[in-house]
Amino acid sequence: MAIARNQWYVAAYSEEVGDGLLARTICGEPLVFYRTGAGQAVALADRCVHRRFPLSESNRDGDRIVCGYHGFTYAPDGACVAVPGQTRIPRTARVPAYQVVEQDSLVWVWIGDGAGDAAAIPRAPWLSSPDYTTVRGMEPLAARYELLVDNLLDLSHETYLHAGYIGTPEVAQTPITTEVDDEAGVVYVSRRMKDVECPPFYSESTGVEGRIDRWQDIEYHPPCFYLLHSRIAPTGVEPGPDGDDPRAFHVEVGYAIVPETETTTHDFWWVARDFALDDERVSEFLRENNRTVVLQDVTALNTLEKVIAAEPEGYQELSINIDTGGLAARRLLQRLTAAR
């Protein structure tokens, strides 16, 4: 499947963009990111117009980038403001500048034509909320981004691929419900588990002993944004009539599934929690355990990418009920790529 253009993509965590020059390829486009003295995040094409030298391997001069090869100098809007050996600057001496929006501690970039509507960017307020503590990371994936979308829309694989961490038998055994908001372009997948085993990921972090009620409520915003709202509570504990839920533990798991190229992906992940906010031991446990889970997915999907690349054209998959969310996501992605 082609990569959808005229879309917003997560390019970095806010803390990644600073005084240095950050190189990152998004949707096949090499970009360089940095932050101006006023704190504004900037994204430019990572190629000098003169001899293609990467600007990310060049130097800062205030808010400008000076090419490390021949000294062509660029302002934050991409305009070339100085060239070596002459005062006249060629009219075409500029690099593309990309629209950037920073919210919820994420840096988004518009990949496409014209200007993107910032109001269309999905929100993840937990990432910058004082009521949550977040751990996060990013792993490179040597596979097409659609495989990670499939993976995350069907969490039954937790039972088998992530046993001993996040998976228990009940995840695969419990049916899902799937809803699609075609107008908004969002897929919702829910799995509500009653009186089930508590996996180590939650028993160790929450201190809950015994069996639990466990909710997994997914919302996927194509092309790149995935949210998993997890609720963990002792068996029989329900939310209050007004939606208050103080006896439960809430974990907001998220992914930005960002194509680097057609066959490689930036796998951004985070885990935000509303309990043990100042407990660094819990933070370290969740950070290491979730990274292990992510790397288990990375290993599996890297293998799957090699299988797909070698298989004969026209191979037919078999899909069942657990695939309804993933199939809906594929349909919405196909609609986006067809519209590019």
Short mmCIF file of C-alpha atoms in Angstrom, two decimals:
data_model
loop_
_atom_site.label_atom_id
_atom_site.label_comp_id
_atom_site.label_asym_id
_atom_site.label_seq_id
_atom_site.Cartn_x
_atom_site.Cartn_y
_atom_site.Cartn_z
CA MET A 1 0.00 0.00 0.00
CA ALA A 2 1.24 3.50 -0.77
CA ILE A 3 1.83 6.05 1.97
CA ALA A 4 -0.99 8.53 2.54
CA ARG A 5 -0.01 12.13 1.85
CA ASN A 6 -1.72 15.38 2.80
CA GLN A 7 -1.75 14.08 6.36
CA TRP A 8 -0.32 14.96 9.77
CA TYR A 9 2.37 12.63 11.13
CA VAL A 10 4.17 12.56 14.46
CA ALA A 11 7.80 13.40 13.77
CA ALA A 12 9.33 13.54 17.26
CA TYR A 13 8.75 13.94 20.94
CA SER A 14 9.05 17.56 22.03
CA GLU A 15 12.18 16.84 24.07
CA GLU A 16 13.94 15.47 20.97
CA VAL A 17 13.79 18.84 19.21
CA GLY A 18 16.26 21.32 20.70
CA ASP A 19 19.40 23.25 19.86
CA GLY A 20 20.87 20.35 17.90
CA LEU A 21 19.93 19.29 14.38
CA LEU A 22 17.71 16.21 14.36
CA ALA A 23 17.52 14.13 11.18
CA ARG A 24 14.37 12.10 10.63
CA THR A 25 12.84 10.69 7.47
CA ILE A 26 9.03 10.83 7.38
CA CYS A 27 7.09 9.25 4.52
CA GLY A 28 10.26 9.02 2.44
CA GLU A 29 11.12 12.71 2.93
CA PRO A 30 14.43 13.45 4.74
CA LEU A 31 13.82 16.27 7.21
CA VAL A 32 15.90 18.23 9.70
CA PHE A 33 14.34 19.54 12.91
CA TYR A 34 15.57 22.13 15.38
CA ARG A 35 14.20 24.73 17.78
CA THR A 36 14.67 28.48 17.34
CA GLY A 37 15.84 30.74 20.14
CA ALA A 38 12.18 31.66 20.70
CA GLY A 39 11.33 27.99 21.23
CA GLN A 40 9.59 27.35 17.89
CA ALA A 41 10.10 23.90 16.34
CA VAL A 42 11.26 24.07 12.71
CA ALA A 43 11.30 21.40 9.99
CA LEU A 44 13.20 21.82 6.73
CA ALA A 45 14.10 19.47 3.92
CA ASP A 46 17.39 17.85 4.87
CA ARG A 47 19.23 18.66 1.65
CA CYS A 48 21.21 21.74 0.72
CA VAL A 49 20.11 23.01 -2.70
CA HIS A 50 23.74 23.33 -3.80
CA ARG A 51 25.21 19.83 -3.63
CA ARG A 52 22.62 17.94 -1.54
CA PHE A 53 24.70 17.88 1.64
CA PRO A 54 22.48 16.98 4.64
CA LEU A 55 21.66 20.06 6.68
CA SER A 56 21.32 17.78 9.71
CA GLU A 57 25.09 17.25 9.49
CA SER A 58 25.75 20.99 9.33
CA ASN A 59 25.90 23.82 11.89
CA ARG A 60 23.67 26.31 13.66
CA ASP A 61 24.28 30.05 13.50
CA GLY A 62 21.59 31.46 15.74
CA ASP A 63 18.28 30.47 14.15
CA ARG A 64 19.96 29.69 10.84
CA ILE A 65 21.56 26.53 9.47
CA VAL A 66 24.92 26.85 7.73
CA CYS A 67 25.59 23.98 5.35
CA GLY A 68 28.65 22.08 6.53
CA TYR A 69 29.92 21.54 2.98
CA HIS A 70 29.94 24.95 1.23
CA GLY A 71 28.29 27.34 3.67
CA PHE A 72 24.91 27.99 2.09
CA THR A 73 22.91 29.50 4.93
CA TYR A 74 19.18 28.99 5.52
CA ALA A 75 16.62 30.84 7.62
CA PRO A 76 13.86 28.95 9.50
CA ASP A 77 11.46 29.50 6.58
CA GLY A 78 13.86 27.68 4.23
CA ALA A 79 15.06 30.78 2.40
CA CYS A 80 18.76 30.92 1.59
CA VAL A 81 20.20 34.13 3.05
CA ALA A 82 23.89 33.71 2.19
CA VAL A 83 26.02 31.86 -0.36
CA PRO A 84 29.83 31.69 -0.64
CA GLY A 85 31.80 33.92 -2.98
CA GLN A 86 29.04 36.29 -4.08
CA THR A 87 26.48 38.73 -2.72
CA ARG A 88 23.68 37.80 -5.13
CA ILE A 89 21.59 34.92 -3.87
CA PRO A 90 20.00 32.83 -6.63
CA ARG A 91 16.22 33.18 -6.75
CA THR A 92 15.73 29.41 -6.44
CA ALA A 93 18.04 29.06 -3.44
CA ARG A 94 15.63 27.81 -0.80
CA VAL A 95 14.73 24.48 0.75
CA PRO A 96 11.17 23.38 1.49
CA ALA A 97 9.91 24.29 4.95
CA TYR A 98 7.29 22.04 6.53
CA GLN A 99 4.32 23.03 8.63
CA VAL A 100 4.85 22.00 12.26
CA VAL A 101 2.40 21.83 15.15
CA GLU A 102 3.47 20.99 18.69
CA GLN A 103 0.87 19.75 21.15
CA ASP A 104 0.60 17.18 23.94
CA SER A 105 4.42 17.00 23.96
CA LEU A 106 4.44 15.67 20.37
CA VAL A 107 5.85 17.39 17.28
CA TRP A 108 3.59 16.89 14.25
CA VAL A 109 4.56 17.63 10.66
CA TRP A 110 2.31 18.07 7.63
CA ILE A 111 3.38 15.85 4.73
CA GLY A 112 1.66 17.05 1.60
CA ASP A 113 0.55 20.07 -0.34
CA GLY A 114 -0.72 23.38 0.95
CA ALA A 115 -1.47 23.86 4.63
CA GLY A 116 -2.86 21.26 6.99
CA ASP A 117 -5.71 21.90 9.41
CA ALA A 118 -4.19 21.79 12.88
CA ALA A 119 -7.63 21.18 14.38
CA ALA A 120 -7.65 17.77 12.69
CA ILE A 121 -4.70 16.51 14.76
CA PRO A 122 -5.92 13.94 17.34
CA ARG A 123 -5.23 14.72 20.98
CA ALA A 124 -3.42 12.81 23.72
CA PRO A 125 -3.77 15.15 26.72
CA TRP A 126 -2.44 12.58 29.20
CA LEU A 127 1.08 13.11 27.84
CA SER A 128 1.29 16.61 29.29
CA SER A 129 -1.19 16.32 32.16
CA PRO A 130 -0.02 16.67 35.78
CA ASP A 131 -2.55 13.96 36.66
CA TYR A 132 -0.56 11.34 34.72
CA THR A 133 3.02 10.12 34.66
CA THR A 134 4.35 8.96 31.30
CA VAL A 135 7.18 6.74 30.08
CA ARG A 136 7.93 6.55 26.38
CA GLY A 137 10.32 5.64 23.63
CA MET A 138 10.71 4.94 19.94
CA GLU A 139 11.98 1.85 18.15
CA PRO A 140 12.91 1.46 14.48
CA LEU A 141 10.86 -1.14 12.63
CA ALA A 142 12.22 -2.76 9.46
CA ALA A 143 8.71 -3.39 8.17
CA ARG A 144 5.91 -1.47 6.49
CA TYR A 145 3.73 0.55 8.84
CA GLU A 146 0.54 -1.32 7.86
CA LEU A 147 1.86 -4.40 9.67
CA LEU A 148 2.07 -2.47 12.94
CA VAL A 149 -1.47 -1.15 12.38
CA ASP A 150 -2.69 -4.75 11.96
CA ASN A 151 -0.76 -5.79 15.06
CA LEU A 152 -2.22 -3.12 17.31
CA LEU A 153 -5.81 -3.42 16.10
CA ASP A 154 -5.82 -7.14 17.01
CA LEU A 155 -4.58 -7.52 20.59
CA SER A 156 -5.34 -11.24 20.72
CA HIS A 157 -1.66 -11.70 19.87
CA GLU A 158 -0.85 -10.57 23.43
CA THR A 159 -1.79 -14.06 24.64
CA TYR A 160 0.90 -15.68 22.54
CA LEU A 161 3.58 -13.12 21.71
CA HIS A 162 3.56 -11.28 25.05
CA ALA A 163 2.82 -14.04 27.56
CA GLY A 164 4.52 -13.30 30.87
CA TYR A 165 4.32 -9.55 30.31
CA ILE A 166 0.95 -8.18 29.13
CA GLY A 167 -0.78 -11.27 27.73
CA THR A 168 -3.07 -13.75 29.44
CA PRO A 169 -5.28 -16.53 27.96
CA GLU A 170 -8.42 -14.42 28.30
CA VAL A 171 -7.28 -11.77 25.82
CA ALA A 172 -7.46 -14.20 22.91
CA GLN A 173 -10.58 -15.90 24.29
CA THR A 174 -12.68 -12.74 24.66
CA PRO A 175 -14.63 -11.49 21.61
CA ILE A 176 -14.28 -7.89 20.46
CA THR A 177 -16.73 -5.26 19.34
CA THR A 178 -15.78 -3.01 16.42
CA GLU A 179 -17.29 0.30 15.38
CA VAL A 180 -16.24 2.61 12.57
CA ASP A 181 -16.99 6.32 12.37
CA ASP A 182 -16.63 6.77 8.62
CA GLU A 183 -17.26 10.50 8.73
CA ALA A 184 -14.57 11.14 11.34
CA GLY A 185 -12.36 8.35 9.99
CA VAL A 186 -11.85 6.57 13.32
CA VAL A 187 -11.90 2.85 14.18
CA TYR A 188 -13.01 1.74 17.67
CA VAL A 189 -12.30 -1.75 19.01
CA SER A 190 -13.29 -2.83 22.52
CA ARG A 191 -12.61 -5.92 24.59
CA ARG A 192 -14.14 -6.07 28.07
CA MET A 193 -12.85 -8.93 30.24
CA LYS A 194 -14.48 -9.92 33.55
CA ASP A 195 -12.87 -11.92 36.36
CA VAL A 196 -9.63 -12.64 34.51
CA GLU A 197 -5.99 -13.22 35.34
CA CYS A 198 -3.94 -10.10 36.04
CA PRO A 199 -0.77 -10.06 33.92
CA PRO A 200 2.56 -9.10 35.54
CA PHE A 201 2.58 -5.78 33.66
CA TYR A 202 -0.37 -4.65 35.80
CA SER A 203 0.01 -6.68 38.98
CA GLU A 204 3.57 -5.40 39.51
CA SER A 205 2.77 -1.78 38.67
CA THR A 206 -0.58 -1.41 40.46
CA GLY A 207 -0.14 -3.84 43.35
CA VAL A 208 -3.52 -5.44 42.58
CA GLU A 209 -3.67 -9.00 43.86
CA GLY A 210 -5.99 -11.66 42.55
CA ARG A 211 -8.28 -11.55 39.55
CA ILE A 212 -9.35 -8.40 37.79
CA ASP A 213 -11.82 -6.81 35.42
CA ARG A 214 -9.83 -5.55 32.45
CA TRP A 215 -10.95 -3.19 29.71
CA GLN A 216 -9.18 -2.55 26.42
CA ASP A 217 -10.75 0.27 24.41
CA ILE A 218 -8.89 1.17 21.22
CA GLU A 219 -9.31 4.16 18.98
CA TYR A 220 -7.29 4.38 15.79
CA HIS A 221 -7.01 7.63 13.86
CA PRO A 222 -5.52 6.87 10.43
CA PRO A 223 -2.93 7.13 9.24
CA CYS A 224 -0.65 7.18 12.27
CA PHE A 225 -2.30 7.64 15.68
CA TYR A 226 -3.35 4.82 18.01
CA LEU A 227 -4.74 5.08 21.53
CA LEU A 228 -5.48 2.21 23.92
CA HIS A 229 -7.50 3.15 26.97
CA SER A 230 -6.89 0.45 29.58
CA ARG A 231 -8.85 0.06 32.82
CA ILE A 232 -7.73 -2.38 35.51
CA ALA A 233 -9.79 -2.97 38.64
CA PRO A 234 -10.35 -5.72 41.19
CA THR A 235 -13.09 -8.05 39.99
CA GLY A 236 -16.53 -6.56 40.55
CA VAL A 237 -15.40 -2.95 40.95
CA GLU A 238 -17.43 -0.77 38.56
CA PRO A 239 -17.25 2.95 37.74
CA GLY A 240 -19.58 5.21 39.71
CA PRO A 241 -22.85 6.54 38.31
CA ASP A 242 -21.22 9.80 37.29
CA GLY A 243 -18.29 8.09 35.61
CA ASP A 244 -16.00 8.54 38.61
CA ASP A 245 -13.69 5.57 38.96
CA PRO A 246 -11.29 6.09 41.89
CA ARG A 247 -10.90 2.39 42.74
CA ALA A 248 -9.65 1.48 39.29
CA PHE A 249 -6.28 2.05 37.65
CA HIS A 250 -6.15 3.75 34.26
CA VAL A 251 -3.36 3.37 31.75
CA GLU A 252 -3.28 5.29 28.48
CA VAL A 253 -1.11 3.41 26.02
CA GLY A 254 -0.38 5.10 22.72
CA TYR A 255 1.52 4.63 19.49
CA ALA A 256 2.44 6.89 16.62
CA ILE A 257 2.83 4.52 13.67
CA VAL A 258 4.90 6.66 11.31
CA PRO A 259 6.17 5.48 7.92
CA GLU A 260 9.83 6.24 7.41
CA THR A 261 9.78 4.66 3.95
CA GLU A 262 7.37 2.22 2.31
CA THR A 263 9.05 -0.66 4.16
CA THR A 264 10.40 0.92 7.37
CA THR A 265 8.59 2.56 10.28
CA HIS A 266 9.15 4.77 13.31
CA ASP A 267 7.43 2.99 16.21
CA PHE A 268 6.76 5.72 18.81
CA TRP A 269 5.20 4.36 22.03
CA TRP A 270 4.14 5.65 25.43
CA VAL A 271 2.46 4.51 28.64
CA ALA A 272 0.70 7.14 30.79
CA ARG A 273 -0.75 6.19 34.20
CA ASP A 274 -2.93 7.88 36.83
CA PHE A 275 -1.44 6.07 39.84
CA ALA A 276 1.90 5.99 41.67
CA LEU A 277 2.71 9.26 39.94
CA ASP A 278 5.96 9.91 41.81
CA ASP A 279 7.15 6.32 42.12
CA GLU A 280 10.24 6.02 39.95
CA ARG A 281 10.34 2.26 40.54
CA VAL A 282 6.94 1.91 38.85
CA SER A 283 8.08 4.18 36.02
CA GLU A 284 11.20 2.11 35.42
CA PHE A 285 9.23 -1.14 35.55
CA LEU A 286 6.68 0.09 32.99
CA ARG A 287 9.39 1.59 30.78
CA GLU A 288 11.42 -1.61 30.61
CA ASN A 289 8.46 -3.97 30.36
CA ASN A 290 6.69 -1.99 27.66
CA ARG A 291 9.90 -1.65 25.68
CA THR A 292 10.30 -5.43 25.89
CA VAL A 293 6.76 -5.85 24.56
CA VAL A 294 7.45 -3.38 21.75
CA LEU A 295 10.66 -5.20 20.81
CA GLN A 296 8.78 -8.51 20.72
CA ASP A 297 6.44 -6.92 18.17
CA VAL A 298 9.38 -5.47 16.26
CA THR A 299 11.03 -8.89 15.98
CA ALA A 300 7.81 -10.54 14.80
CA LEU A 301 6.96 -7.83 12.26
CA ASN A 302 10.51 -7.64 10.88
CA THR A 303 10.20 -11.37 10.23
CA LEU A 304 6.77 -10.92 8.66
CA GLU A 305 8.08 -8.19 6.34
CA LYS A 306 10.67 -10.62 4.96
CA VAL A 307 7.99 -13.25 4.39
CA ILE A 308 5.72 -10.78 2.56
CA ALA A 309 8.58 -9.48 0.41
CA ALA A 310 9.40 -13.03 -0.74
CA GLU A 311 5.89 -14.39 -1.28
CA PRO A 312 4.30 -14.76 -4.72
CA GLU A 313 1.98 -12.02 -5.91
CA GLY A 314 -1.70 -12.64 -5.20
CA TYR A 315 -1.27 -14.55 -1.95
CA GLN A 316 -4.61 -14.61 -0.09
CA GLU A 317 -4.87 -14.18 3.67
CA LEU A 318 -7.53 -15.75 5.86
CA SER A 319 -9.38 -13.35 8.17
CA ILE A 320 -11.72 -14.10 11.08
CA ASN A 321 -13.77 -12.15 13.64
CA ILE A 322 -10.74 -10.86 15.57
CA ASP A 323 -9.62 -9.08 12.39
CA THR A 324 -12.63 -6.75 12.04
CA GLY A 325 -10.76 -3.79 13.53
CA GLY A 326 -7.69 -4.33 11.39
CA LEU A 327 -9.75 -4.77 8.23
CA ALA A 328 -11.65 -1.56 8.97
CA ALA A 329 -8.33 0.24 9.47
CA ARG A 330 -7.08 -1.08 6.13
CA ARG A 331 -10.19 0.23 4.41
CA LEU A 332 -9.75 3.71 5.87
CA LEU A 333 -6.05 3.73 4.96
CA GLN A 334 -6.88 2.72 1.39
CA ARG A 335 -9.34 5.62 1.24
CA LEU A 336 -6.61 8.04 2.40
CA THR A 337 -4.02 6.80 -0.06
CA ALA A 338 -6.52 6.88 -2.93
CA ALA A 339 -7.21 10.54 -2.15
CA ARG A 340 -3.58 11.63 -2.12
#
